Coordinates of C-alpha atoms in Angstrom, one line a residue:
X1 CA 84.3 112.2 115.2
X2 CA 86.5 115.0 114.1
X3 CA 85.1 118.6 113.3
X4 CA 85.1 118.6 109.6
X5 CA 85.6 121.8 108.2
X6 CA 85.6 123.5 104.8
X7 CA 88.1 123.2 102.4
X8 CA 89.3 124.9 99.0
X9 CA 88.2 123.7 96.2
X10 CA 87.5 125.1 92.8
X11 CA 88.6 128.6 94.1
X12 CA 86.1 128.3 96.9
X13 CA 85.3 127.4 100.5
X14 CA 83.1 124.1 100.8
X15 CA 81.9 121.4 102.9
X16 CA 84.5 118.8 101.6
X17 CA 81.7 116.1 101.1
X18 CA 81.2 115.8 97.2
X19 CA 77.7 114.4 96.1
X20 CA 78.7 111.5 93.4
X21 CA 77.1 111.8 89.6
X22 CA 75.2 109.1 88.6
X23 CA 73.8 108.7 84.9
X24 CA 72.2 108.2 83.1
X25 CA 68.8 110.4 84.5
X26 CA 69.4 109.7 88.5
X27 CA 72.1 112.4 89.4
X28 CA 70.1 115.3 88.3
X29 CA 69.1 119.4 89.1
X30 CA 66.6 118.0 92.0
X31 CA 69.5 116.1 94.0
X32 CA 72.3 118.2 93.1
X33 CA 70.7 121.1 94.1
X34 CA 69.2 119.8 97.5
X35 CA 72.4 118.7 98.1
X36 CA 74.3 122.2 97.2
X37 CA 72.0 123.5 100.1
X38 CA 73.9 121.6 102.7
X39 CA 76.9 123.1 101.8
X40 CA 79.0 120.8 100.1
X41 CA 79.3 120.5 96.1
X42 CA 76.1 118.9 94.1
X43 CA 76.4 116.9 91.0
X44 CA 74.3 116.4 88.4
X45 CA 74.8 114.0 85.2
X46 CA 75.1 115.0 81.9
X47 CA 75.2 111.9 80.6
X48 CA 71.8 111.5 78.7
X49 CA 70.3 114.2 81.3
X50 CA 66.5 114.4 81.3
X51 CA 65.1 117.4 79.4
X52 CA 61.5 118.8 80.0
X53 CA 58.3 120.1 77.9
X54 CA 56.2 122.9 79.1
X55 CA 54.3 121.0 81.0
X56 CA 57.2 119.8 83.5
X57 CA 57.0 116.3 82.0
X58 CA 60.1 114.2 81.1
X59 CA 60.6 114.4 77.3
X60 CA 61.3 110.7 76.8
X61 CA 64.0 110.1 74.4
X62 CA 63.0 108.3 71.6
X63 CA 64.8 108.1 68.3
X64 CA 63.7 108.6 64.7
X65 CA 67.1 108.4 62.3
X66 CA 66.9 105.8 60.1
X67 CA 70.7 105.5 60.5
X68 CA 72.7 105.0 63.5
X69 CA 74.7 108.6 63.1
X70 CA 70.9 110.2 62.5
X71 CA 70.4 108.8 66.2
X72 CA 73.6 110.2 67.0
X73 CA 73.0 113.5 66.3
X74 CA 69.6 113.1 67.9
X75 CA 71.2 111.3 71.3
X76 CA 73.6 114.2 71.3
X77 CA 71.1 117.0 71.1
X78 CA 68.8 115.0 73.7
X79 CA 72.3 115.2 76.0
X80 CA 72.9 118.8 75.5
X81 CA 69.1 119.7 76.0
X82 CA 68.6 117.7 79.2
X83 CA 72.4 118.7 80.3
X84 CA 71.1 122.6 80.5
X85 CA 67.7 121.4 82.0
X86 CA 69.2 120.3 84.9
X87 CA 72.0 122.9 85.0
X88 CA 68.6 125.3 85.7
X89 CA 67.1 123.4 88.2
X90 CA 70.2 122.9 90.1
X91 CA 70.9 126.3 90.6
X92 CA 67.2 127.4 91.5
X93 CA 67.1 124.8 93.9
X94 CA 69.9 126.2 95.5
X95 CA 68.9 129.2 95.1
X96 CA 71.8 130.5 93.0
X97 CA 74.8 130.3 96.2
X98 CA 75.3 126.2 95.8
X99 CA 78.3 125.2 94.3
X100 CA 77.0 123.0 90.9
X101 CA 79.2 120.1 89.1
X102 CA 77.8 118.7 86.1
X103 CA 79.3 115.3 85.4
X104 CA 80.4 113.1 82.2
X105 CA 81.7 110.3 81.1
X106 CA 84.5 110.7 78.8
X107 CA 83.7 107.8 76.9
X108 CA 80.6 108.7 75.9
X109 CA 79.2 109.1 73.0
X110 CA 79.4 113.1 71.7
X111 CA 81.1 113.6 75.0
X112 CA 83.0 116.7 74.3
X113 CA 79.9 117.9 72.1
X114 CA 77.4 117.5 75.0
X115 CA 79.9 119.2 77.6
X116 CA 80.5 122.0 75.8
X117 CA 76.8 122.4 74.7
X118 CA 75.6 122.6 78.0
X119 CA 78.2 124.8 79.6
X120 CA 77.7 127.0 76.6
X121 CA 74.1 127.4 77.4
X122 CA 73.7 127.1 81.0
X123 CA 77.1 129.7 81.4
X124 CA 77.5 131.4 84.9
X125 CA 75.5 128.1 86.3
X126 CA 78.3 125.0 86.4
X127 CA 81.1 125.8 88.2
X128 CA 83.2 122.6 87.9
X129 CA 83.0 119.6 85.7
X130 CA 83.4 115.7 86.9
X131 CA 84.8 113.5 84.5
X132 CA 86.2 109.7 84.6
X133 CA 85.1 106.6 82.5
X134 CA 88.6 107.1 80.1
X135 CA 91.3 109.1 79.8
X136 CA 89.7 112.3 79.2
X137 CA 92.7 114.3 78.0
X138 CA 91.1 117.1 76.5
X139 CA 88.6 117.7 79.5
X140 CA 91.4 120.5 81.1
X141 CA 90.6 122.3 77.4
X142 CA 86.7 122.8 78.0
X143 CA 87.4 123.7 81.4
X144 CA 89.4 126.6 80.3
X145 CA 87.6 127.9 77.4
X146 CA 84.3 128.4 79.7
X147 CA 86.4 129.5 82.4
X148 CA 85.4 126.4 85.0
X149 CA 87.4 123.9 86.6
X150 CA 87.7 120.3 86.0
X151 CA 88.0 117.5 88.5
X152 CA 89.5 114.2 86.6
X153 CA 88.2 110.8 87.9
X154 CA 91.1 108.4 88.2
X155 CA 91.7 105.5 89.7
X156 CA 95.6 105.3 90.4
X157 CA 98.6 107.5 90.6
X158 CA 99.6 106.5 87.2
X159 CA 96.9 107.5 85.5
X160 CA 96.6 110.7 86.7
X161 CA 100.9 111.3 85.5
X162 CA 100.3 110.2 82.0
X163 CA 96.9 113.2 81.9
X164 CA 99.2 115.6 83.6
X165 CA 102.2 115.2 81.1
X166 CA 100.3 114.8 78.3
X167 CA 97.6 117.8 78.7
X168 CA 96.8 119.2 82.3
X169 CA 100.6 120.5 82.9
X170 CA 99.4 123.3 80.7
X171 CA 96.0 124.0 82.3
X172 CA 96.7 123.8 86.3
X173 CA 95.0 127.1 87.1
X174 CA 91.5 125.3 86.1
X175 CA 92.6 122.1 87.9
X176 CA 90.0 121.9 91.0
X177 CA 90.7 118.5 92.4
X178 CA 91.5 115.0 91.7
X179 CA 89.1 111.9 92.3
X180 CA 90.0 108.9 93.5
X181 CA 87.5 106.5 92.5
X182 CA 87.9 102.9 94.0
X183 CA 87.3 100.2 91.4
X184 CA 86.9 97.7 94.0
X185 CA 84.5 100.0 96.0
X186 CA 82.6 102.5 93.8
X187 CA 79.9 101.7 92.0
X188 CA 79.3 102.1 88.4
X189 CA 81.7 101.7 86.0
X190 CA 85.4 101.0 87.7
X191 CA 88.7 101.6 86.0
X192 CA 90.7 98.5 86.9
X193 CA 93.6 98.3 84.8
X194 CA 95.1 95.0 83.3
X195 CA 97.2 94.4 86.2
X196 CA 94.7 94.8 88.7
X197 CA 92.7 91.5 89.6
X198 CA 89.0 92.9 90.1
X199 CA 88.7 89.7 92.6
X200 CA 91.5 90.9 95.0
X201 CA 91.0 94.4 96.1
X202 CA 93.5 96.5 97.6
X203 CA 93.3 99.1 100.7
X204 CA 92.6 102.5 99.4
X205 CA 95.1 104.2 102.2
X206 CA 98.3 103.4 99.8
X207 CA 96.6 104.0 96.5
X208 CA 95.8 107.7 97.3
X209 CA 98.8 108.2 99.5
X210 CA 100.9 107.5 96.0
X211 CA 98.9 109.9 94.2
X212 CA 99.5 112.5 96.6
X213 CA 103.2 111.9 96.4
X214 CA 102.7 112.4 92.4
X215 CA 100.7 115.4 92.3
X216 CA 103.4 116.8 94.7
X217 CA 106.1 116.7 92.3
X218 CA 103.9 118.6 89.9
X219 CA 103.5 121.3 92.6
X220 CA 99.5 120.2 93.6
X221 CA 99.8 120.1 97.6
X222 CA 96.8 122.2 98.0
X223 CA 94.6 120.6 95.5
X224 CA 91.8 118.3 96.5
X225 CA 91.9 114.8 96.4
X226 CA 88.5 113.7 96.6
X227 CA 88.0 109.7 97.7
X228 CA 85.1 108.1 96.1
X229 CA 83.9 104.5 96.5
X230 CA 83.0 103.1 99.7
X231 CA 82.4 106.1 101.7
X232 CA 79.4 105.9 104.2
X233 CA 80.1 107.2 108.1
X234 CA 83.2 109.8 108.1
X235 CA 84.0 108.9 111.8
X236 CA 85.3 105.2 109.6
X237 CA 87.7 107.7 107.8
X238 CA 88.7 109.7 110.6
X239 CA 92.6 108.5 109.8
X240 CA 92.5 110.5 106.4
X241 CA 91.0 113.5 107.7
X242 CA 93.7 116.4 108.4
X243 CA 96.1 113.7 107.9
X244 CA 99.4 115.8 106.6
X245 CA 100.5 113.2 104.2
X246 CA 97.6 113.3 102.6
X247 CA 96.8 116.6 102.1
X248 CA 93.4 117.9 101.2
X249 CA 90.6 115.5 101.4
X250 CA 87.2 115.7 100.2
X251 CA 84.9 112.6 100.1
X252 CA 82.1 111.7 97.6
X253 CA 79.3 109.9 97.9
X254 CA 77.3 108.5 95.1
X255 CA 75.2 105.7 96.6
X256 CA 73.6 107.6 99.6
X257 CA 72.0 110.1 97.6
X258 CA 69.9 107.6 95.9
X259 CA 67.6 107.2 99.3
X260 CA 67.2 111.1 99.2
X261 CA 63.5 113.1 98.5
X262 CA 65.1 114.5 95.7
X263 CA 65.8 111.2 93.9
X264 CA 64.5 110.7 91.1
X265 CA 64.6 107.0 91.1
X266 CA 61.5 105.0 91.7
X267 CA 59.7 103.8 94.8
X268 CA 60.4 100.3 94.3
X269 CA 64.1 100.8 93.6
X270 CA 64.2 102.8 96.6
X271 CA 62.7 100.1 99.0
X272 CA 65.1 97.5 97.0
X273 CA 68.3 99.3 98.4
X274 CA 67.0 98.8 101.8
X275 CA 66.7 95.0 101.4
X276 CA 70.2 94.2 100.1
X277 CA 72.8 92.6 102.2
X278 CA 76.7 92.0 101.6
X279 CA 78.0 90.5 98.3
X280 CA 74.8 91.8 96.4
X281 CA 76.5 94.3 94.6
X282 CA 78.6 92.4 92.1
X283 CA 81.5 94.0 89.9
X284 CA 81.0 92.6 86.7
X285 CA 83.1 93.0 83.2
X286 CA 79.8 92.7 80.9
X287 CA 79.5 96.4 79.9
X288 CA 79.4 97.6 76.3
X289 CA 82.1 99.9 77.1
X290 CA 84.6 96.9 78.0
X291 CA 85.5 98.7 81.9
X292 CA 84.4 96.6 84.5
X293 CA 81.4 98.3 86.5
X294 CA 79.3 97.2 90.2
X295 CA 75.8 96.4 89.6
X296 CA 73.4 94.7 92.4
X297 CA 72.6 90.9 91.4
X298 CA 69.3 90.7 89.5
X299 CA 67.6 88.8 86.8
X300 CA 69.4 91.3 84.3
X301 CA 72.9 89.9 85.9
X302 CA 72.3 86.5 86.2
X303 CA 70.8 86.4 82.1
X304 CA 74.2 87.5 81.1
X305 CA 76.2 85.5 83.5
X306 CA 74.5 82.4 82.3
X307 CA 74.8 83.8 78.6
X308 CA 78.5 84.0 78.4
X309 CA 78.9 80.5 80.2
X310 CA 77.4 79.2 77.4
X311 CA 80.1 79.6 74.9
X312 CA 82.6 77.5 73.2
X313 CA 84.9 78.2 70.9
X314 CA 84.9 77.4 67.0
X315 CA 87.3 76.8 64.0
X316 CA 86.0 77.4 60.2
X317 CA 88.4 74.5 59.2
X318 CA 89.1 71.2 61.5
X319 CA 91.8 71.8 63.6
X320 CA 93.2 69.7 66.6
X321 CA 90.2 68.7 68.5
X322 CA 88.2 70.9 67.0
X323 CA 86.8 68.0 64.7
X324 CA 83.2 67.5 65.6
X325 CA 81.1 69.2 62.7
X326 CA 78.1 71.4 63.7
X327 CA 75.7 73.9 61.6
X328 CA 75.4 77.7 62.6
X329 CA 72.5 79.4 61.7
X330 CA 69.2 78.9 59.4
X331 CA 71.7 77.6 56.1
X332 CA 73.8 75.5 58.6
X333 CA 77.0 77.0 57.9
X334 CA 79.7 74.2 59.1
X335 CA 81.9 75.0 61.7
X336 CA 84.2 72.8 64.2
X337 CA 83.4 72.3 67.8
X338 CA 85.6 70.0 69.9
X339 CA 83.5 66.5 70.4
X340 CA 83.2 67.5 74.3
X341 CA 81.6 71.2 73.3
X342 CA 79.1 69.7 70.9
X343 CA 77.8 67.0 73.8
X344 CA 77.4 70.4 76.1
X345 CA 75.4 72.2 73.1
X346 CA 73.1 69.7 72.8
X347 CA 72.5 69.9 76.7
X348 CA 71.9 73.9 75.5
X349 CA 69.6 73.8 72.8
X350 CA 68.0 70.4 74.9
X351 CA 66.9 73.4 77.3
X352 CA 65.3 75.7 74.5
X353 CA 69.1 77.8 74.0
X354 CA 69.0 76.5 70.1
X355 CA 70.3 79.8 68.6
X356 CA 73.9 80.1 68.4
X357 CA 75.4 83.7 67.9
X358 CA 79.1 84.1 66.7
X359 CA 81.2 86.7 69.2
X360 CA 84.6 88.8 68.0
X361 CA 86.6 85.8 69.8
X362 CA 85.7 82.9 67.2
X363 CA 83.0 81.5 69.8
X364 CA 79.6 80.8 70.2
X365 CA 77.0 81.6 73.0
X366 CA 74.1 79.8 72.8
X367 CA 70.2 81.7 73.6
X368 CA 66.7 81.5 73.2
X369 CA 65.3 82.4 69.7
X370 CA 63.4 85.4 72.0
X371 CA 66.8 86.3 73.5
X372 CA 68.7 86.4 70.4
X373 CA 65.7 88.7 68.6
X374 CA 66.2 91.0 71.2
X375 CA 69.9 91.3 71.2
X376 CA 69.6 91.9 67.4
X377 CA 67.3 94.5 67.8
X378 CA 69.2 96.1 70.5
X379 CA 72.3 96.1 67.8
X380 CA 70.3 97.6 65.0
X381 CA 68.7 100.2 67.1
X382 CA 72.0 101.3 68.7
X383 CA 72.1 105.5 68.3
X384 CA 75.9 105.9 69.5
X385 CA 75.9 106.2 73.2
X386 CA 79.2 105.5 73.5
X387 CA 82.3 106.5 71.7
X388 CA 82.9 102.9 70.8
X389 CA 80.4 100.0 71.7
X390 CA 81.3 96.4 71.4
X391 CA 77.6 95.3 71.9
X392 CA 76.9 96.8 68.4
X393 CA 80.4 97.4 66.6
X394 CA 79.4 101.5 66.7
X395 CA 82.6 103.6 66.8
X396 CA 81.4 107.6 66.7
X397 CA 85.0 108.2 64.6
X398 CA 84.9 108.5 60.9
X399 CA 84.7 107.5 58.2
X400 CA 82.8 103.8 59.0
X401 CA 81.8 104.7 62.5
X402 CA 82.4 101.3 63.4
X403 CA 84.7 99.5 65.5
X404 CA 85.9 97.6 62.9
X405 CA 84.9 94.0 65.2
X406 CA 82.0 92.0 65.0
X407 CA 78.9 92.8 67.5
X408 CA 79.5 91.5 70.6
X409 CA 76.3 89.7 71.6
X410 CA 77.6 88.8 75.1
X411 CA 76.9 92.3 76.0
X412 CA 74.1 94.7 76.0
X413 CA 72.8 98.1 74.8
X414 CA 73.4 100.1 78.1
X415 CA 71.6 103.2 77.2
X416 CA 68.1 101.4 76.8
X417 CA 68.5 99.5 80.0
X418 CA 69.7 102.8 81.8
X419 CA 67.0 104.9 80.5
X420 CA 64.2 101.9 81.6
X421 CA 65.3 101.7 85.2
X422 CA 65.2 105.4 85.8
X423 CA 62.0 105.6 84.4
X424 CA 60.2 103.0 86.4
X425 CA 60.9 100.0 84.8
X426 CA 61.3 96.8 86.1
X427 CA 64.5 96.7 88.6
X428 CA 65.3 92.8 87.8
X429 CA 65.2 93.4 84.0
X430 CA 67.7 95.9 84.2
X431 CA 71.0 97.2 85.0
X432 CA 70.9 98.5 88.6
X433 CA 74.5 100.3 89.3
X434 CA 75.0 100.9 93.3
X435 CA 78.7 100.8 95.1
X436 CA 79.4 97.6 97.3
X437 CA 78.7 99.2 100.5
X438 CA 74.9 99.9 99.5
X439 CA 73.8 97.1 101.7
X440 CA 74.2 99.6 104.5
X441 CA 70.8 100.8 104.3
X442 CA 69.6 98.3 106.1
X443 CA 71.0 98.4 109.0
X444 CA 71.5 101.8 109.1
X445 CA 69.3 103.6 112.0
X446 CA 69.0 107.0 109.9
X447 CA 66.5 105.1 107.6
X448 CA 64.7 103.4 110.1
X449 CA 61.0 103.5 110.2
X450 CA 61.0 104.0 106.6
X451 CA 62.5 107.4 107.1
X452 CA 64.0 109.1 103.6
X453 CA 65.9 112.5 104.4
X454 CA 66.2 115.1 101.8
X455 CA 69.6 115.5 100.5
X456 CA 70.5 118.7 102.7
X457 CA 69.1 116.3 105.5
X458 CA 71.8 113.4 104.3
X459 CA 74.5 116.3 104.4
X460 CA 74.0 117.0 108.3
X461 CA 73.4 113.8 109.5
X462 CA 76.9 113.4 107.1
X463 CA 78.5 115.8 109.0
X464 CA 77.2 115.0 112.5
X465 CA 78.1 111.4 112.6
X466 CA 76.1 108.6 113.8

């Protein structure tokens, strides 16, 4: 393998290996600052970040506005809290030298609120600040006014010109490198674009090549890129490394430090990534947020799969085919179904699916009476997680804070399913997020004999190679 030795990045020398952040709760001060150790750049997530009470316990976050932008303000003052939490415990753990990036996700909900809230109070501690899931366009802003630098997460050349002509032309002293995310590869949420087909996936190589050739015309030779998605053994990457058409290179790695001492996640999750093989990690367009994202296949998955297969669409008046009459709800309301849809419904609701919910497209799913409870619930108690959620029609932008659409109920609230599986909750119930190559673990002869390194361990064995 070759030597792989420290780059600049963020006005510093570092190990160019770039610890991914993963939200909401897993990425925290414990692995970002084990990792930090090692030399290369931690990461925690200050995307609904776990906040402490005296005691060292996890102050669960529980909500107690009666209106959805009461929880908002709650959510965001849980983010901000938890955000500067692990901001602390980052830099203690590396004892003050590490380098720290905090993460966000720009399509949050409060997202500029609960950045600048933590950087406010945990100032001299975050050095850099990770941000993808939109087109954060402002993020080069809050870099600058707290005087760290900001690392967009992109996923093709084109998306990183329309942020640099638009807003980070005029902030380039604060830029510290650029990350290529794969959407094919990475896991989490992906930003495929329209044109992309998330079932053919194209070879990294040419993607970032492009992007370097645009950030040259705007003068960025020296700064970073940093590849994320897909990265497990550097010696499998040896063609990008001090490769002069690339440039700087960094690589992150998001899934690895999940199987880490520091890792918050539990036990049982743990021991689940070491059982997966290929083509468990599925990338799937079901979040709330409407990007795809790469989950591994569970009971959570295949509920929602089978949810938005049963779905047909409707007319109010007849219309073509749609002439076959059929009742919605507890008064019946009349709607049209084609004749060959309403012999399929009665298959549905012949297999206990008898409740019929209305989507934003003019269809129908069909679901248990115990499944559509849920989902309801899930809408009513939505607090704003996200700037705009199609699972509950909550927009964080005045003056309806809604989206203006009917609640999805082929989605799903993300923020309570996030917050159950990193707190012990039951891994098939929820949303697991891992990138495609986490089916690694198990063949991979570092974790053998039920061996879990810490993350300054993962860094050398990193660095060493096989």
């Amino acid at each position: 393998m070759k030597a792989i030795n420290p780059i600049r990045m963020g006005g510093v020398e570092v190990l160019p290996l770039v610890e991914g952040g993963k939200g909401v709760a897993v990425s925290n001060g414990a692995t970002c600052g084990g990792w930090a150790t090692g030399g290369g750049v931690g990461t925690f997530s200050a995307v609904n970040a776990d906040s402490y009470d005296a005691d060292g316990n996890v102050v669960r976050q529980v909500y107690h506005g009666r209106t959805r932008r009461e929880r908002h303000e709650e959510l965001v003052a849980y983010g901000i809290s938890g955000g500067i939490a692990q901001a602390r415990e980052a830099y203690e753990r590396s004892g003050g030298t590490g380098r720290i990036h905090m993460n966000i996700l720009w399509e949050m909900g409060g997202a500029e609120r609960v950045a600048r809230g933590v950087l406010e109070g945990a100032k001299g501690l975050v050095h850099g600040v990770t941000c993808g899931a939109g087109m954060p366009y402002r993020l080069a802003d809050i870099a600058r006014d707290f005087g760290v630098h900001y690392y967009p997460i992109i996923s093709s050349a084109r998306a990183f010109n329309a942020l640099w002509r638009r807003a980070y032309g005029k902030t380039r002293e604060w830029l510290g490198g650029v990350v290529y995310e794969d959407p094919w590869l990475a896991g989490g949420h992906n930003g495929l674009s329209n044109s992309e087909d998330p079932k053919r996936p194209e070879d990294p190589f040419p993607r970032v090549l492009k992007l370097r050739q645009q950030m040259r015309e705007f003068g960025l030779d020296d700064v970073p890129i940093i590849m994320a998605g897909g990265v497990w053994w550097l010696e499998e990457w040896e063609d990008w490394i001090d490769n002069p058409d690339l440039g700087p290179i960094a690589f992150q790695f998001g899934t690895r430090p999940l199987l880490t001492q520091e890792s918050p996640i539990s036990e049982a999750w743990k021991q689940r990534l070491l059982t997966l093989k290929p083509g468990d990690v599925l990338l799937q367009p079901f979040s709330p947020t409407g990007f795809y994202s790469s989950a591994v296949r569970n009971e959570f998955l295949h509920e929602l799969e089978q949810r938005n297969e049963r779905q047909v669409a409707y007319t109010t008046e007849p219309v073509g085919d749609h002439v076959a009459e059929y009742g919605v709800g507890p008064r019946r309301r009349k709607v049209y179904l084609t004749p060959h849809d309403l012999a399929r419904v009665g298959e549905w609701e012949a297999a206990g699916f008898v409740e019929a919910m209305r989507t934003p497209d003019n269809t129908l799913i069909f679901v248990t009476p115990e499944k559509s409870r849920e989902i309801v619930k899930d809408q009513i108690d939505c607090m704003g997680c996200l700037s705009a959620c199609r699972f509950s029609n909550w927009s964080q932008h005045e003056p309806d804070y809604s989206t203006g659409k009917k609640a999805d109920p082929r989605s799903f609230c993300i923020q309570k399913t996030l917050q159950d599986i990193a707190h012990d909750g039951a891994l098939e119930r929820n949303l697991m997020f891992a990138g495609h190559n986490a089916y690694r673990f198990g063949d991979d002869p570092f974790y053998s004999n039920g061996f879990v390194p810490t993350a300054k361990q993962l860094v050398e064995r990193i660095l060493t190679g096989r």
